[in-house]
CSV table of C-alpha atoms and ligand atoms in Angstrom, one decimal:
chain,number,residue,atom,x,y,z
A,1,MET,CA,8.0,-3.8,-23.2
A,2,LYS,CA,8.7,-0.6,-21.3
A,3,ILE,CA,6.2,0.4,-18.7
A,4,LEU,CA,5.9,3.7,-16.7
A,5,VAL,CA,4.3,3.3,-13.3
A,6,LEU,CA,2.9,6.3,-11.7
A,7,ASN,CA,1.7,6.9,-8.1
A,8,CYS,CA,0.0,10.3,-8.1
A,9,GLY,CA,-0.6,11.8,-4.6
A,10,SER,CA,-2.1,15.1,-3.7
A,11,SER,CA,1.2,17.0,-4.0
A,12,SER,CA,3.6,14.4,-5.3
A,13,ILE,CA,4.1,11.9,-8.1
A,14,LYS,CA,6.3,8.9,-7.6
A,15,TYR,CA,7.4,7.1,-10.7
A,16,GLN,CA,9.3,4.0,-11.8
A,17,PHE,CA,10.2,3.1,-15.3
A,18,PHE,CA,10.5,-0.7,-16.0
A,19,SER,CA,11.9,-2.8,-18.7
A,20,LEU,CA,9.9,-5.9,-18.3
A,21,ALA,CA,12.2,-8.1,-20.3
A,22,ASN,CA,14.2,-8.5,-17.1
A,23,ASN,CA,12.0,-6.8,-14.6
A,24,ALA,CA,14.6,-4.0,-14.3
A,25,VAL,CA,13.9,-0.5,-13.1
A,26,ILE,CA,15.7,1.7,-15.7
A,27,ALA,CA,14.8,5.0,-14.0
A,28,LYS,CA,12.8,6.2,-11.0
A,29,GLY,CA,12.0,9.4,-9.1
A,30,ILE,CA,9.6,11.7,-7.5
A,31,VAL,CA,8.0,15.1,-8.2
A,32,GLU,CA,7.4,16.9,-5.0
A,33,LYS,CA,5.6,20.0,-3.7
A,34,ILE,CA,3.2,20.2,-6.7
A,35,GLY,CA,1.4,23.6,-6.6
A,36,MET,CA,3.7,24.8,-3.8
A,37,LYS,CA,6.8,27.0,-3.5
A,38,GLY,CA,10.0,25.0,-4.1
A,39,SER,CA,8.6,22.2,-6.3
A,40,PHE,CA,11.1,19.9,-7.8
A,41,LEU,CA,11.8,16.6,-9.6
A,42,LYS,CA,14.3,14.2,-8.2
A,43,HIS,CA,15.4,11.6,-10.8
A,44,GLU,CA,17.5,8.5,-10.3
A,45,LYS,CA,19.1,6.8,-13.3
A,46,GLU,CA,19.7,3.1,-13.6
A,47,ASP,CA,23.3,3.4,-12.4
A,48,GLY,CA,22.1,5.2,-9.2
A,49,GLN,CA,23.2,8.6,-10.3
A,50,LYS,CA,20.7,11.3,-9.1
A,51,VAL,CA,19.7,14.6,-10.7
A,52,MET,CA,17.4,17.3,-9.4
A,53,PHE,CA,15.3,19.8,-11.3
A,54,GLU,CA,13.7,22.7,-9.6
A,55,GLY,CA,10.8,24.6,-11.3
A,56,GLU,CA,7.3,25.9,-11.1
A,57,ILE,CA,5.4,22.6,-11.1
A,58,LEU,CA,1.9,24.1,-10.7
A,59,ASP,CA,-0.1,21.0,-11.3
A,60,HIS,CA,0.0,17.2,-12.0
A,61,LYS,CA,0.1,17.8,-15.8
A,62,ILE,CA,3.2,19.9,-15.5
A,63,GLY,CA,4.7,17.3,-13.1
A,64,ILE,CA,4.2,14.6,-15.7
A,65,GLU,CA,5.6,16.8,-18.4
A,66,TYR,CA,8.8,17.0,-16.3
A,67,ILE,CA,8.9,13.2,-15.9
A,68,LEU,CA,8.4,12.6,-19.6
A,69,GLY,CA,11.0,15.3,-20.3
A,70,VAL,CA,13.7,13.8,-18.2
A,71,LEU,CA,13.0,10.2,-19.3
A,72,SER,CA,13.5,11.3,-23.0
A,73,SER,CA,16.2,13.8,-22.4
A,74,ALA,CA,19.5,13.3,-24.3
A,75,LYS,CA,21.6,13.9,-21.1
A,76,HIS,CA,19.7,12.1,-18.4
A,77,GLY,CA,17.1,10.1,-20.2
A,78,CYS,CA,16.8,6.4,-21.1
A,79,ILE,CA,14.7,6.5,-24.2
A,80,ALA,CA,15.1,8.4,-27.5
A,81,LYS,CA,11.4,9.0,-28.1
A,82,LEU,CA,8.3,8.9,-25.9
A,83,ASP,CA,6.7,6.2,-28.1
A,84,GLU,CA,9.1,3.8,-26.5
A,85,ILE,CA,6.8,3.9,-23.5
A,86,SER,CA,4.5,1.0,-24.2
A,87,ALA,CA,2.0,1.8,-21.5
A,88,VAL,CA,1.4,3.6,-18.2
A,89,GLY,CA,0.2,1.8,-15.1
A,90,HIS,CA,-1.4,3.9,-12.3
A,91,ARG,CA,-1.8,3.1,-8.7
A,92,VAL,CA,-5.4,3.8,-8.0
A,93,VAL,CA,-6.5,3.7,-4.4
A,94,HIS,CA,-10.2,3.0,-4.6
A,95,GLY,CA,-11.9,0.8,-7.1
A,96,GLY,CA,-15.1,0.3,-5.0
A,97,GLU,CA,-17.1,-2.9,-5.5
A,98,LEU,CA,-16.9,-2.7,-9.3
A,99,PHE,CA,-13.2,-3.2,-9.9
A,100,THR,CA,-12.2,-6.7,-9.0
A,101,GLU,CA,-9.0,-6.6,-11.0
A,102,SER,CA,-6.8,-4.1,-12.9
A,103,LYS,CA,-8.4,-2.5,-15.9
A,104,LEU,CA,-7.5,-0.8,-19.1
A,105,VAL,CA,-8.5,2.8,-18.7
A,106,ASN,CA,-11.4,3.9,-20.9
A,107,GLU,CA,-14.4,6.3,-20.5
A,108,ALA,CA,-16.4,3.9,-18.5
A,109,VAL,CA,-13.5,3.3,-16.1
A,110,ILE,CA,-12.9,7.0,-15.7
A,111,ASP,CA,-16.6,7.6,-15.0
A,112,ALA,CA,-16.6,4.9,-12.3
A,113,LEU,CA,-13.5,6.4,-10.7
A,114,GLU,CA,-15.1,9.8,-10.7
A,115,LYS,CA,-17.9,8.2,-8.8
A,116,TYR,CA,-15.6,6.6,-6.3
A,117,THR,CA,-13.9,9.9,-5.4
A,118,GLU,CA,-16.7,10.2,-2.8
A,119,LEU,CA,-15.2,7.1,-1.1
A,120,ALA,CA,-11.6,8.2,-1.3
A,121,PRO,CA,-11.7,12.0,-1.5
A,122,LEU,CA,-8.0,12.4,-0.7
A,123,HIS,CA,-6.6,9.7,-3.0
A,124,ASN,CA,-8.7,9.1,-6.1
A,125,PRO,CA,-8.7,12.8,-7.4
A,126,PRO,CA,-4.9,12.9,-7.7
A,127,ASN,CA,-4.9,9.4,-9.3
A,128,LEU,CA,-7.4,10.7,-11.8
A,129,LYS,CA,-5.4,13.9,-12.4
A,130,GLY,CA,-2.5,11.6,-13.5
A,131,ILE,CA,-4.8,9.7,-15.9
A,132,TYR,CA,-6.2,12.9,-17.4
A,133,ALA,CA,-2.7,14.5,-17.8
A,134,LEU,CA,-1.4,11.6,-19.8
A,135,ARG,CA,-4.5,11.5,-21.9
A,136,SER,CA,-3.9,15.1,-23.0
A,137,LEU,CA,-0.1,14.8,-23.3
A,138,ILE,CA,0.1,11.5,-25.1
A,139,PRO,CA,-3.4,10.5,-26.1
A,140,SER,CA,-2.3,7.3,-27.9
A,141,ILE,CA,-0.7,5.7,-24.9
A,142,PRO,CA,-2.7,2.9,-23.2
A,143,GLN,CA,-3.2,3.4,-19.5
A,144,VAL,CA,-4.0,0.7,-16.9
A,145,ALA,CA,-5.5,1.3,-13.4
A,146,VAL,CA,-4.3,-1.0,-10.7
A,147,PHE,CA,-6.5,-0.7,-7.6
A,148,ASP,CA,-5.5,-1.0,-3.9
A,149,THR,CA,-8.9,-2.4,-3.1
A,150,ALA,CA,-9.2,-5.0,-6.0
A,151,PHE,CA,-7.4,-7.9,-4.2
A,152,HIS,CA,-9.9,-7.7,-1.3
A,153,THR,CA,-13.1,-7.9,-3.5
A,154,THR,CA,-13.0,-11.7,-2.8
A,155,MET,CA,-13.8,-11.2,0.8
A,156,PRO,CA,-17.1,-13.0,1.8
A,157,LYS,CA,-20.0,-10.8,2.7
A,158,HIS,CA,-19.9,-11.8,6.4
A,159,SER,CA,-16.3,-10.4,6.7
A,160,TYR,CA,-16.8,-7.2,4.8
A,161,MET,CA,-20.2,-6.0,6.2
A,162,TYR,CA,-20.4,-3.8,9.2
A,163,ALA,CA,-23.3,-4.4,11.6
A,164,ILE,CA,-25.1,-1.2,10.9
A,165,PRO,CA,-28.5,-0.7,9.2
A,166,TYR,CA,-28.3,-2.6,5.9
A,167,ALA,CA,-29.8,0.4,4.2
A,168,LEU,CA,-26.6,2.4,4.8
A,169,TYR,CA,-24.6,-0.3,2.9
A,170,LYS,CA,-27.1,-0.1,0.0
A,171,LYS,CA,-27.3,3.7,0.0
A,172,TYR,CA,-23.6,4.7,0.5
A,173,GLY,CA,-21.6,1.6,0.1
A,174,ILE,CA,-20.5,1.5,3.7
A,175,ARG,CA,-18.5,-1.7,4.1
A,176,ARG,CA,-15.0,-2.9,4.5
A,177,TYR,CA,-13.0,-2.4,1.3
A,178,GLY,CA,-9.5,-2.9,2.6
A,179,PHE,CA,-6.3,-1.3,1.0
A,180,HIS,CA,-2.7,-2.3,0.4
A,181,GLY,CA,-4.1,-5.0,-1.9
A,182,THR,CA,-1.3,-4.8,-4.4
A,183,SER,CA,1.3,-5.2,-1.7
A,184,HIS,CA,-0.5,-8.2,0.0
A,185,ARG,CA,-0.9,-9.8,-3.5
A,186,TYR,CA,2.7,-9.3,-4.4
A,187,VAL,CA,4.3,-10.6,-1.2
A,188,PHE,CA,2.1,-13.7,-1.0
A,189,SER,CA,2.6,-14.6,-4.7
A,190,ARG,CA,6.4,-14.0,-4.3
A,191,ALA,CA,6.6,-16.1,-1.1
A,192,CYS,CA,4.8,-19.0,-2.9
A,193,GLU,CA,7.2,-18.6,-5.8
A,194,ILE,CA,10.2,-18.8,-3.5
A,195,LEU,CA,8.8,-21.8,-1.6
A,196,GLY,CA,7.7,-23.4,-4.9
A,197,THR,CA,4.3,-24.0,-3.5
A,198,ASP,CA,0.8,-23.5,-4.9
A,199,PRO,CA,-1.2,-21.0,-2.7
A,200,LYS,CA,-4.3,-23.0,-3.4
A,201,GLY,CA,-3.9,-25.2,-0.3
A,202,LEU,CA,-2.4,-22.6,2.0
A,203,LYS,CA,-3.7,-20.3,4.8
A,204,ILE,CA,-1.5,-17.2,4.7
A,205,VAL,CA,-1.4,-14.1,6.9
A,206,THR,CA,0.5,-11.1,5.3
A,207,CYS,CA,1.5,-8.2,7.6
A,208,HIS,CA,2.2,-5.0,5.7
A,209,LEU,CA,3.8,-2.8,8.4
A,210,GLY,CA,4.8,0.6,7.2
A,211,ASN,CA,3.6,4.1,8.0
A,212,GLY,CA,0.3,2.7,6.9
A,213,ALA,CA,-0.2,-0.8,8.1
A,214,SER,CA,-2.6,-3.7,7.5
A,215,VAL,CA,-2.9,-7.4,7.9
A,216,CYS,CA,-4.6,-9.7,5.4
A,217,ALA,CA,-5.9,-13.3,5.6
A,218,ILE,CA,-5.4,-15.2,2.4
A,219,LYS,CA,-7.0,-18.6,2.0
A,220,GLY,CA,-6.4,-20.6,-1.2
A,221,GLY,CA,-4.8,-17.6,-2.9
A,222,ILE,CA,-7.6,-15.1,-2.3
A,223,SER,CA,-8.2,-12.4,0.3
A,224,VAL,CA,-10.8,-13.4,2.9
A,225,ASP,CA,-10.3,-10.6,5.4
A,226,THR,CA,-8.2,-7.6,6.0
A,227,SER,CA,-7.8,-5.1,8.8
A,228,MET,CA,-8.3,-1.8,7.0
A,229,GLY,CA,-11.9,-1.1,6.4
A,230,PHE,CA,-14.2,1.5,4.8
A,231,THR,CA,-11.2,3.8,5.1
A,232,PRO,CA,-7.5,3.1,5.9
A,233,VAL,CA,-7.9,4.2,9.5
A,234,GLU,CA,-9.3,0.9,10.8
A,235,GLY,CA,-7.2,-2.0,12.1
A,236,LEU,CA,-3.6,-1.8,13.2
A,237,ILE,CA,-1.9,1.0,15.1
A,238,MET,CA,-0.1,3.0,12.4
A,239,GLY,CA,2.4,5.9,12.2
A,240,THR,CA,-0.3,8.5,12.8
A,241,ARG,CA,-3.6,6.5,12.5
A,242,SER,CA,-5.3,5.1,15.6
A,243,GLY,CA,-6.5,1.9,14.1
A,244,ASP,CA,-9.4,0.2,15.9
A,245,ILE,CA,-11.1,2.3,18.5
A,246,ASP,CA,-14.5,2.2,20.2
A,247,MET,CA,-16.7,4.6,18.1
A,248,GLY,CA,-18.3,5.6,21.4
A,249,ALA,CA,-15.0,7.1,22.3
A,250,VAL,CA,-14.9,9.0,19.0
A,251,SER,CA,-18.3,10.7,19.6
A,252,TYR,CA,-17.3,11.4,23.2
A,253,ILE,CA,-14.1,13.1,22.2
A,254,MET,CA,-16.0,15.1,19.5
A,255,ASP,CA,-18.5,16.3,22.1
A,256,LYS,CA,-15.9,17.1,24.8
A,257,GLU,CA,-13.4,18.8,22.4
A,258,LYS,CA,-16.3,20.5,20.5
A,259,ILE,CA,-14.9,19.4,17.2
A,260,GLY,CA,-16.6,18.5,13.9
A,261,THR,CA,-16.1,15.5,11.6
A,262,LYS,CA,-13.2,17.1,9.7
A,263,SER,CA,-11.1,17.8,12.8
A,264,ALA,CA,-12.0,14.4,14.2
A,265,SER,CA,-10.8,12.8,11.0
A,266,THR,CA,-7.5,14.7,11.3
A,267,LEU,CA,-7.2,13.7,14.9
A,268,PHE,CA,-7.6,10.0,14.2
A,269,ASN,CA,-5.7,10.0,10.9
A,270,LYS,CA,-2.8,12.4,11.5
A,271,HIS,CA,-2.3,12.8,15.3
A,272,SER,CA,-2.9,9.3,16.6
A,273,GLY,CA,-1.1,6.0,16.3
A,274,LEU,CA,2.6,5.8,17.3
A,275,LEU,CA,2.8,9.6,17.2
A,276,GLY,CA,-0.2,10.0,19.5
A,277,ILE,CA,1.0,7.5,22.1
A,278,SER,CA,4.7,8.3,22.0
A,279,GLY,CA,4.2,12.1,21.7
A,280,ILE,CA,7.5,12.3,19.9
A,281,SER,CA,7.4,10.7,16.4
A,282,SER,CA,5.4,8.6,14.0
A,283,ASP,CA,8.7,7.0,12.8
A,284,SER,CA,9.3,3.6,14.4
A,285,ARG,CA,13.0,4.0,14.4
A,286,GLU,CA,12.9,7.2,16.5
A,287,ILE,CA,10.4,5.5,18.9
A,288,ARG,CA,12.7,2.5,19.2
A,289,ALA,CA,15.7,4.7,19.9
A,290,ALA,CA,13.8,6.6,22.6
A,291,ALA,CA,12.4,3.4,24.1
A,292,ASP,CA,16.0,2.0,24.3
A,293,LYS,CA,16.9,5.1,26.4
A,294,GLY,CA,14.0,4.3,28.8
A,295,ASP,CA,11.2,6.6,27.4
A,296,GLU,CA,8.1,4.9,28.9
A,297,ARG,CA,5.5,6.2,26.3
A,298,CYS,CA,7.7,4.9,23.5
A,299,MET,CA,8.0,1.5,25.2
A,300,LEU,CA,4.2,1.5,25.5
A,301,ALA,CA,3.7,2.5,21.8
A,302,ILE,CA,5.9,-0.4,20.7
A,303,LYS,CA,4.1,-2.9,23.0
A,304,MET,CA,0.7,-1.7,21.7
A,305,PHE,CA,1.8,-1.9,18.1
A,306,ASP,CA,3.1,-5.5,18.4
A,307,TYR,CA,0.1,-6.6,20.5
A,308,ARG,CA,-2.4,-5.3,17.9
A,309,VAL,CA,-0.6,-7.2,15.1
A,310,LYS,CA,-0.4,-10.3,17.2
A,311,LYS,CA,-4.2,-10.2,17.9
A,312,TYR,CA,-5.0,-9.9,14.2
A,313,ILE,CA,-2.7,-12.9,13.4
A,314,GLY,CA,-4.6,-14.9,16.0
A,315,ALA,CA,-8.0,-13.7,14.7
A,316,TYR,CA,-7.2,-14.6,11.1
A,317,ALA,CA,-5.8,-18.0,12.1
A,318,ALA,CA,-9.2,-18.6,13.7
A,319,ALA,CA,-11.1,-17.2,10.7
A,320,MET,CA,-9.2,-19.5,8.3
A,321,GLY,CA,-9.1,-22.5,10.6
A,322,GLY,CA,-5.3,-22.4,10.8
A,323,ILE,CA,-2.2,-20.7,9.4
A,324,ASP,CA,0.6,-22.2,7.3
A,325,LEU,CA,2.6,-19.1,6.3
A,326,LEU,CA,3.2,-15.7,8.0
A,327,ILE,CA,4.8,-12.9,5.9
A,328,PHE,CA,6.3,-9.6,7.0
A,329,THR,CA,6.7,-6.6,4.7
A,330,GLY,CA,6.6,-2.8,4.6
A,331,GLY,CA,9.3,-0.5,6.1
A,332,ILE,CA,8.9,-1.9,9.6
A,333,GLY,CA,8.1,-5.5,8.7
A,334,GLU,CA,11.1,-5.7,6.3
A,335,ASN,CA,13.6,-4.0,8.6
A,336,SER,CA,12.7,-4.3,12.2
A,337,ASP,CA,13.9,-7.6,13.7
A,338,THR,CA,12.7,-6.5,17.1
A,339,THR,CA,9.2,-5.8,15.9
A,340,ARG,CA,9.0,-9.2,14.1
A,341,ALA,CA,10.3,-10.9,17.3
A,342,GLY,CA,7.9,-8.9,19.5
A,343,ILE,CA,4.9,-9.9,17.4
A,344,CYS,CA,5.8,-13.6,17.1
A,345,ASP,CA,6.6,-13.9,20.8
A,346,GLY,CA,3.9,-16.0,22.4
A,347,LEU,CA,2.5,-17.3,19.2
A,348,GLU,CA,4.3,-20.7,19.5
A,349,PHE,CA,1.0,-22.3,20.4
A,350,LEU,CA,0.0,-21.6,16.8
A,351,GLY,CA,3.2,-23.3,15.6
A,352,ILE,CA,5.0,-20.0,14.9
A,353,GLU,CA,8.6,-20.3,15.9
A,354,ILE,CA,11.1,-17.7,14.8
A,355,ASP,CA,14.8,-18.5,14.4
A,356,GLN,CA,16.3,-15.6,16.4
A,357,GLN,CA,19.7,-16.0,14.9
A,358,VAL,CA,18.3,-15.6,11.4
A,359,ASN,CA,15.9,-12.9,12.3
A,360,THR,CA,18.4,-10.7,14.2
A,361,GLY,CA,19.9,-7.9,12.2
A,362,LEU,CA,18.0,-8.9,9.1
A,363,ARG,CA,17.0,-6.1,6.7
A,364,SER,CA,14.9,-6.0,3.6
A,365,LYS,CA,15.8,-9.4,2.2
A,366,GLU,CA,13.7,-12.3,0.9
A,367,ILE,CA,14.2,-15.0,3.6
A,368,ILE,CA,12.6,-17.6,5.8
A,369,ILE,CA,13.0,-16.6,9.4
A,370,SER,CA,11.2,-19.5,11.1
A,371,LYS,CA,13.1,-22.5,12.6
A,372,PRO,CA,13.3,-25.5,10.3
A,373,GLY,CA,10.9,-27.4,12.5
A,374,SER,CA,8.3,-24.6,12.8
A,375,LYS,CA,4.9,-25.7,11.8
A,376,VAL,CA,4.2,-22.3,10.3
A,377,LYS,CA,6.8,-20.8,7.9
A,378,VAL,CA,7.6,-17.2,8.7
A,379,MET,CA,9.1,-15.1,5.9
A,380,VAL,CA,10.3,-11.6,5.2
A,381,VAL,CA,9.4,-10.5,1.6
A,382,PRO,CA,10.2,-6.9,0.7
A,383,THR,CA,7.2,-5.5,-1.1
A,384,ASN,CA,7.3,-4.2,-4.7
A,385,GLU,CA,3.9,-2.7,-5.6
A,386,GLU,CA,5.4,-0.9,-8.5
A,387,LEU,CA,6.6,-4.1,-10.1
A,388,MET,CA,3.2,-5.7,-9.5
A,389,ILE,CA,1.6,-2.7,-11.2
A,390,ALA,CA,4.0,-3.0,-14.2
A,391,ILE,CA,3.3,-6.7,-14.5
A,392,ASP,CA,-0.5,-6.2,-14.4
A,393,THR,CA,-0.2,-3.4,-17.0
A,394,GLN,CA,1.8,-5.6,-19.4
A,395,LYS,CA,-0.7,-8.5,-18.9
A,396,ILE,CA,-3.7,-6.2,-19.7
A,397,ILE,CA,-2.1,-4.6,-22.7
A,398,ASP,CA,-1.2,-8.1,-24.0
A,399,GLU,CA,-4.8,-9.3,-23.5
A,400,SER,CA,-6.2,-6.2,-25.1
A,401,LYS,CA,-4.0,-6.7,-28.2
A,402,LYS,CA,-5.3,-10.3,-28.5
A,403,LEU,CA,-8.9,-9.0,-28.5
A,404,VAL,CA,-8.2,-6.6,-31.4
B,501,ADP,P1,4.9,4.0,3.8
B,501,ADP,O1,3.7,3.3,4.4
B,501,ADP,O2,4.9,5.4,3.9
B,501,ADP,O3,5.3,3.4,2.5
B,501,ADP,P2,7.2,2.6,4.8
B,501,ADP,O4,6.8,1.2,4.3
B,501,ADP,O5,8.4,3.2,4.1
B,501,ADP,O6,6.0,3.5,4.9
B,501,ADP,O7,7.6,2.4,6.3
B,501,ADP,C1,8.0,3.4,7.1
B,501,ADP,C2,8.3,2.9,8.5
B,501,ADP,O8,9.4,1.9,8.3
B,501,ADP,C3,8.8,3.9,9.5
B,501,ADP,O9,8.1,3.7,10.7
B,501,ADP,C4,10.3,3.6,9.6
B,501,ADP,O10,10.7,3.8,10.9
B,501,ADP,C5,10.3,2.1,9.4
B,501,ADP,N1,11.7,1.7,8.9
B,501,ADP,C6,12.3,2.0,7.8
B,501,ADP,N2,13.6,1.6,7.7
B,501,ADP,C7,13.8,0.9,8.9
B,501,ADP,C8,14.9,0.3,9.5
B,501,ADP,N3,16.0,0.1,8.9
B,501,ADP,N4,14.7,-0.3,10.8
B,501,ADP,C9,13.5,-0.1,11.4
B,501,ADP,N5,12.4,0.5,10.9
B,501,ADP,C10,12.5,1.0,9.7
């Protein structure tokens, strides 16, 4: 089965084309600057050869036409006809309380997603544009929606509720939803596969540390808590997001700076986090390089980042009554040995002991980095949300065929 996975953002579409017989990526790429000057498609073939197409990509539908065109082109493509694509899997950011697992796209699913655009105004509309575009370009192709929020729908009520008037939860759905669910699900499943253990008896903390970052507590194979909340701004310090902050400080800043909700949202989502503290960059590599040269604000940004993750690991160990497995993933979690070491330093009391020799210099590899005697296993597992989406898509298509 060949599955096309799409991640439609506001001005970009990332894609990966899988042959699930051997979980191979047979092509991938990105359409960028949709609706802007200088839009283009960057395509990578299975052998790593890259090609670029510039053009007037005015909207998502044209972007997807470009993708389908290159996949089926005689010169650069990997299929002879479009009907070789068995299904399309979409990353959909918000599935609200309704979608507890991935779903075959139909009218009811589309209606619900339209409703949830209120909860994710930046993300769900472009996700829907991708779904609509494919429906009009290849109406016969089955589409599956895989939600960032679905994995966290198992959280108990006492962990997802905010202590605000209950009526606001009922009226607007104000609660913790959590995000990065596909990544947390992939890395914990993969870690258990590598270890040959059943997650049923395990207490796991997964740390997805990228530009966006979140921690998840997984007990018995289900999410019981996660650090992102109603929106992705809660929790860890991220590239440009503040993470946890006293909401009293938010209203104070809004008063003092005379800014409205839109500007405040931009301030806490785009100008805060590592960028806000360091004043130089949201990229952890640049901050690390400046810190190594003695930049004090960069040193502070790193300490704050590590400390916040450490606090969440402790909190989730308490919430689950212990921890057996700690997993690092995401651009920073997979690549930065110093971040992993900084976070784990001082957590020996929980039974977390990193083998510095194994950890040092390690990049993007599936590996155990804890000492053989460490009570808690610590692992690096590179995330692969696209593969997870492709696997879900295949599963749902197979199930739907059985029903017919
Ligand atoms: P996104 O959330 O946008 O998917 P990524 O998961 O790609 O983000 O993570 C981006 C972060 O990963 C950046 O802060 C970057 O500095 C960091 N990163 C990427 N590669 C490395 C590396 N080799 N060493 C240290 N940090 C890295």
